[in-house]
Each structure stands twice: as structure tokens, then as C-alpha cells.
Amino acid sequence: FPVTITHKLLTDEVSVVLDIGSLEGGDALRFSSWYPNATVYSIEGSPNNFEVINKKIKNRANIKTFNYFRKSN
């Protein structure tokens, strides 16, 4: 629900989208479609989910993926 509202509020002038905690990349793909001229940075901590994301986004040049996890103290 909030993602739909956010999409309606933003304009085509979006140049960067941060998808932090990307899980399996569903939102990154959606943002990539909504804002084809933007770069979508998809950040996911789980190596397994990161692998899934990279398989899903093969043909999306505007999505950049990062496998990053910081363990809290």
C-alpha cells in the first residue's frame, strides 16, 4: 500500500532509488519499471536472496545490486 502511494506522488524526474533490504528483488524490479531513467540500488544482506535478485534482474541495466550485511554488536 505505501509503495503505491509513493509511486503516485513521485515524478518522472527520479534519478536514484534505494531499495534497502531487497529480499528477492520484487520492489527493485517494480521501481526499475516505474522509473526507467533512474538507477535502482538494490541492497540485500542474505547471500541466498542476493543470488535470486541477480537471476531476476539480468536484463535490467538500471539496477545495481550489493550484497551487504552488518552484524550489530
PDB file of N, CA and C in Angstrom, residues 6-53:
ATOM      1  N   THR A   6       3.470   6.183  -2.735  1.00  0.00           N
ATOM      2  CA  THR A   6       4.739   6.839  -3.022  1.00  0.00           C
ATOM      3  C   THR A   6       4.921   6.980  -4.528  1.00  0.00           C
ATOM      4  N   HIS A   7       4.616   5.923  -5.262  1.00  0.00           N
ATOM      5  CA  HIS A   7       4.764   5.961  -6.717  1.00  0.00           C
ATOM      6  C   HIS A   7       3.904   7.062  -7.316  1.00  0.00           C
ATOM      7  N   LYS A   8       2.708   7.209  -6.842  1.00  0.00           N
ATOM      8  CA  LYS A   8       1.808   8.218  -7.382  1.00  0.00           C
ATOM      9  C   LYS A   8       2.276   9.636  -7.040  1.00  0.00           C
ATOM     10  N   LEU A   9       3.001   9.792  -5.948  1.00  0.00           N
ATOM     11  CA  LEU A   9       3.445  11.124  -5.525  1.00  0.00           C
ATOM     12  C   LEU A   9       4.713  11.577  -6.236  1.00  0.00           C
ATOM     13  N   LEU A  10       5.518  10.634  -6.688  1.00  0.00           N
ATOM     14  CA  LEU A  10       6.793  10.983  -7.307  1.00  0.00           C
ATOM     15  C   LEU A  10       6.611  11.273  -8.787  1.00  0.00           C
ATOM     16  N   THR A  11       7.564  11.986  -9.352  1.00  0.00           N
ATOM     17  CA  THR A  11       7.510  12.336 -10.763  1.00  0.00           C
ATOM     18  C   THR A  11       8.520  11.529 -11.559  1.00  0.00           C
ATOM     19  N   ASP A  12       8.530  11.754 -12.851  1.00  0.00           N
ATOM     20  CA  ASP A  12       9.487  11.076 -13.731  1.00  0.00           C
ATOM     21  C   ASP A  12      10.907  11.594 -13.549  1.00  0.00           C
ATOM     22  N   GLU A  13      11.090  12.599 -12.718  1.00  0.00           N
ATOM     23  CA  GLU A  13      12.404  13.179 -12.512  1.00  0.00           C
ATOM     24  C   GLU A  13      13.241  12.407 -11.495  1.00  0.00           C
ATOM     25  N   VAL A  14      12.769  11.275 -11.059  1.00  0.00           N
ATOM     26  CA  VAL A  14      13.501  10.447 -10.098  1.00  0.00           C
ATOM     27  C   VAL A  14      14.756   9.919 -10.782  1.00  0.00           C
ATOM     28  N   SER A  15      15.922  10.120 -10.143  1.00  0.00           N
ATOM     29  CA  SER A  15      17.173   9.659 -10.741  1.00  0.00           C
ATOM     30  C   SER A  15      17.816   8.516  -9.963  1.00  0.00           C
ATOM     31  N   VAL A  16      17.480   8.385  -8.678  1.00  0.00           N
ATOM     32  CA  VAL A  16      18.058   7.332  -7.840  1.00  0.00           C
ATOM     33  C   VAL A  16      16.968   6.767  -6.937  1.00  0.00           C
ATOM     34  N   VAL A  17      16.929   5.432  -6.841  1.00  0.00           N
ATOM     35  CA  VAL A  17      16.030   4.745  -5.914  1.00  0.00           C
ATOM     36  C   VAL A  17      16.871   3.798  -5.082  1.00  0.00           C
ATOM     37  N   LEU A  18      16.705   3.841  -3.754  1.00  0.00           N
ATOM     38  CA  LEU A  18      17.398   2.922  -2.856  1.00  0.00           C
ATOM     39  C   LEU A  18      16.397   1.876  -2.372  1.00  0.00           C
ATOM     40  N   ASP A  19      16.702   0.622  -2.645  1.00  0.00           N
ATOM     41  CA  ASP A  19      15.890  -0.493  -2.162  1.00  0.00           C
ATOM     42  C   ASP A  19      16.753  -1.245  -1.156  1.00  0.00           C
ATOM     43  N   ILE A  20      16.606  -0.884   0.104  1.00  0.00           N
ATOM     44  CA  ILE A  20      17.448  -1.445   1.161  1.00  0.00           C
ATOM     45  C   ILE A  20      16.674  -2.548   1.860  1.00  0.00           C
ATOM     46  N   GLY A  21      17.265  -3.737   1.865  1.00  0.00           N
ATOM     47  CA  GLY A  21      16.562  -4.916   2.353  1.00  0.00           C
ATOM     48  C   GLY A  21      15.696  -5.452   1.231  1.00  0.00           C
ATOM     49  N   SER A  22      16.318  -5.762   0.122  1.00  0.00           N
ATOM     50  CA  SER A  22      15.626  -6.061  -1.128  1.00  0.00           C
ATOM     51  C   SER A  22      14.933  -7.415  -1.179  1.00  0.00           C
ATOM     52  N   LEU A  23      15.210  -8.262  -0.193  1.00  0.00           N
ATOM     53  CA  LEU A  23      14.660  -9.625  -0.194  1.00  0.00           C
ATOM     54  C   LEU A  23      14.964 -10.307  -1.520  1.00  0.00           C
ATOM     55  N   GLU A  24      13.955 -10.602  -2.332  1.00  0.00           N
ATOM     56  CA  GLU A  24      14.209 -11.290  -3.606  1.00  0.00           C
ATOM     57  C   GLU A  24      14.082 -10.376  -4.819  1.00  0.00           C
ATOM     58  N   GLY A  25      14.048  -9.065  -4.589  1.00  0.00           N
ATOM     59  CA  GLY A  25      14.130  -8.110  -5.685  1.00  0.00           C
ATOM     60  C   GLY A  25      12.831  -7.647  -6.311  1.00  0.00           C
ATOM     61  N   GLY A  26      11.698  -8.004  -5.753  1.00  0.00           N
ATOM     62  CA  GLY A  26      10.411  -7.609  -6.327  1.00  0.00           C
ATOM     63  C   GLY A  26      10.237  -6.107  -6.429  1.00  0.00           C
ATOM     64  N   ASP A  27      10.572  -5.402  -5.361  1.00  0.00           N
ATOM     65  CA  ASP A  27      10.430  -3.939  -5.382  1.00  0.00           C
ATOM     66  C   ASP A  27      11.449  -3.305  -6.324  1.00  0.00           C
ATOM     67  N   ALA A  28      12.665  -3.830  -6.364  1.00  0.00           N
ATOM     68  CA  ALA A  28      13.679  -3.290  -7.275  1.00  0.00           C
ATOM     69  C   ALA A  28      13.199  -3.383  -8.722  1.00  0.00           C
ATOM     70  N   LEU A  29      12.588  -4.504  -9.082  1.00  0.00           N
ATOM     71  CA  LEU A  29      12.052  -4.663 -10.433  1.00  0.00           C
ATOM     72  C   LEU A  29      10.908  -3.685 -10.696  1.00  0.00           C
ATOM     73  N   ARG A  30      10.058  -3.507  -9.706  1.00  0.00           N
ATOM     74  CA  ARG A  30       8.939  -2.572  -9.835  1.00  0.00           C
ATOM     75  C   ARG A  30       9.453  -1.138 -10.010  1.00  0.00           C
ATOM     76  N   PHE A  31      10.405  -0.735  -9.167  1.00  0.00           N
ATOM     77  CA  PHE A  31      10.975   0.609  -9.277  1.00  0.00           C
ATOM     78  C   PHE A  31      11.668   0.798 -10.627  1.00  0.00           C
ATOM     79  N   SER A  32      12.342  -0.232 -11.101  1.00  0.00           N
ATOM     80  CA  SER A  32      13.019  -0.182 -12.391  1.00  0.00           C
ATOM     81  C   SER A  32      12.026   0.077 -13.517  1.00  0.00           C
ATOM     82  N   SER A  33      10.849  -0.525 -13.421  1.00  0.00           N
ATOM     83  CA  SER A  33       9.810  -0.313 -14.435  1.00  0.00           C
ATOM     84  C   SER A  33       9.181   1.069 -14.308  1.00  0.00           C
ATOM     85  N   TRP A  34       8.911   1.486 -13.083  1.00  0.00           N
ATOM     86  CA  TRP A  34       8.287   2.784 -12.855  1.00  0.00           C
ATOM     87  C   TRP A  34       9.183   3.936 -13.274  1.00  0.00           C
ATOM     88  N   TYR A  35      10.487   3.789 -13.012  1.00  0.00           N
ATOM     89  CA  TYR A  35      11.455   4.860 -13.261  1.00  0.00           C
ATOM     90  C   TYR A  35      12.601   4.338 -14.133  1.00  0.00           C
ATOM     91  N   PRO A  36      12.347   4.107 -15.410  1.00  0.00           N
ATOM     92  CA  PRO A  36      13.362   3.504 -16.285  1.00  0.00           C
ATOM     93  C   PRO A  36      14.614   4.369 -16.471  1.00  0.00           C
ATOM     94  N   ASN A  37      14.525   5.656 -16.185  1.00  0.00           N
ATOM     95  CA  ASN A  37      15.694   6.525 -16.317  1.00  0.00           C
ATOM     96  C   ASN A  37      16.478   6.666 -15.018  1.00  0.00           C
ATOM     97  N   ALA A  38      16.000   6.048 -13.965  1.00  0.00           N
ATOM     98  CA  ALA A  38      16.668   6.106 -12.662  1.00  0.00           C
ATOM     99  C   ALA A  38      17.588   4.900 -12.487  1.00  0.00           C
ATOM    100  N   THR A  39      18.564   5.047 -11.609  1.00  0.00           N
ATOM    101  CA  THR A  39      19.379   3.920 -11.184  1.00  0.00           C
ATOM    102  C   THR A  39      18.797   3.407  -9.874  1.00  0.00           C
ATOM    103  N   VAL A  40      18.504   2.109  -9.833  1.00  0.00           N
ATOM    104  CA  VAL A  40      17.956   1.470  -8.638  1.00  0.00           C
ATOM    105  C   VAL A  40      19.095   0.722  -7.953  1.00  0.00           C
ATOM    106  N   TYR A  41      19.384   1.101  -6.717  1.00  0.00           N
ATOM    107  CA  TYR A  41      20.407   0.421  -5.927  1.00  0.00           C
ATOM    108  C   TYR A  41      19.703  -0.558  -5.006  1.00  0.00           C
ATOM    109  N   SER A  42      19.930  -1.838  -5.249  1.00  0.00           N
ATOM    110  CA  SER A  42      19.292  -2.911  -4.509  1.00  0.00           C
ATOM    111  C   SER A  42      20.312  -3.496  -3.532  1.00  0.00           C
ATOM    112  N   ILE A  43      20.040  -3.350  -2.231  1.00  0.00           N
ATOM    113  CA  ILE A  43      20.980  -3.785  -1.200  1.00  0.00           C
ATOM    114  C   ILE A  43      20.326  -4.889  -0.379  1.00  0.00           C
ATOM    115  N   GLU A  44      20.965  -6.053  -0.348  1.00  0.00           N
ATOM    116  CA  GLU A  44      20.409  -7.202   0.361  1.00  0.00           C
ATOM    117  C   GLU A  44      21.515  -7.913   1.132  1.00  0.00           C
ATOM    118  N   GLY A  45      21.229  -8.261   2.385  1.00  0.00           N
ATOM    119  CA  GLY A  45      22.218  -8.893   3.241  1.00  0.00           C
ATOM    120  C   GLY A  45      22.319 -10.402   3.098  1.00  0.00           C
ATOM    121  N   SER A  46      21.261 -11.052   2.719  1.00  0.00           N
ATOM    122  CA  SER A  46      21.251 -12.511   2.609  1.00  0.00           C
ATOM    123  C   SER A  46      21.908 -12.962   1.306  1.00  0.00           C
ATOM    124  N   PRO A  47      22.951 -13.795   1.390  1.00  0.00           N
ATOM    125  CA  PRO A  47      23.583 -14.292   0.168  1.00  0.00           C
ATOM    126  C   PRO A  47      22.600 -15.063  -0.730  1.00  0.00           C
ATOM    127  N   ASN A  48      21.682 -15.810  -0.124  1.00  0.00           N
ATOM    128  CA  ASN A  48      20.715 -16.568  -0.921  1.00  0.00           C
ATOM    129  C   ASN A  48      19.773 -15.635  -1.677  1.00  0.00           C
ATOM    130  N   ASN A  49      19.233 -14.632  -0.984  1.00  0.00           N
ATOM    131  CA  ASN A  49      18.348 -13.676  -1.649  1.00  0.00           C
ATOM    132  C   ASN A  49      19.099 -12.869  -2.702  1.00  0.00           C
ATOM    133  N   PHE A  50      20.346 -12.540  -2.412  1.00  0.00           N
ATOM    134  CA  PHE A  50      21.169 -11.790  -3.360  1.00  0.00           C
ATOM    135  C   PHE A  50      21.326 -12.564  -4.669  1.00  0.00           C
ATOM    136  N   GLU A  51      21.517 -13.848  -4.558  1.00  0.00           N
ATOM    137  CA  GLU A  51      21.635 -14.704  -5.741  1.00  0.00           C
ATOM    138  C   GLU A  51      20.324 -14.700  -6.548  1.00  0.00           C
ATOM    139  N   VAL A  52      19.206 -14.774  -5.854  1.00  0.00           N
ATOM    140  CA  VAL A  52      17.896 -14.745  -6.516  1.00  0.00           C
ATOM    141  C   VAL A  52      17.699 -13.416  -7.245  1.00  0.00           C
ATOM    142  N   ILE A  53      18.024 -12.315  -6.569  1.00  0.00           N
ATOM    143  CA  ILE A  53      17.889 -10.987  -7.186  1.00  0.00           C
ATOM    144  C   ILE A  53      18.677 -10.920  -8.490  1.00  0.00           C
TER     145      ILE A  53
END
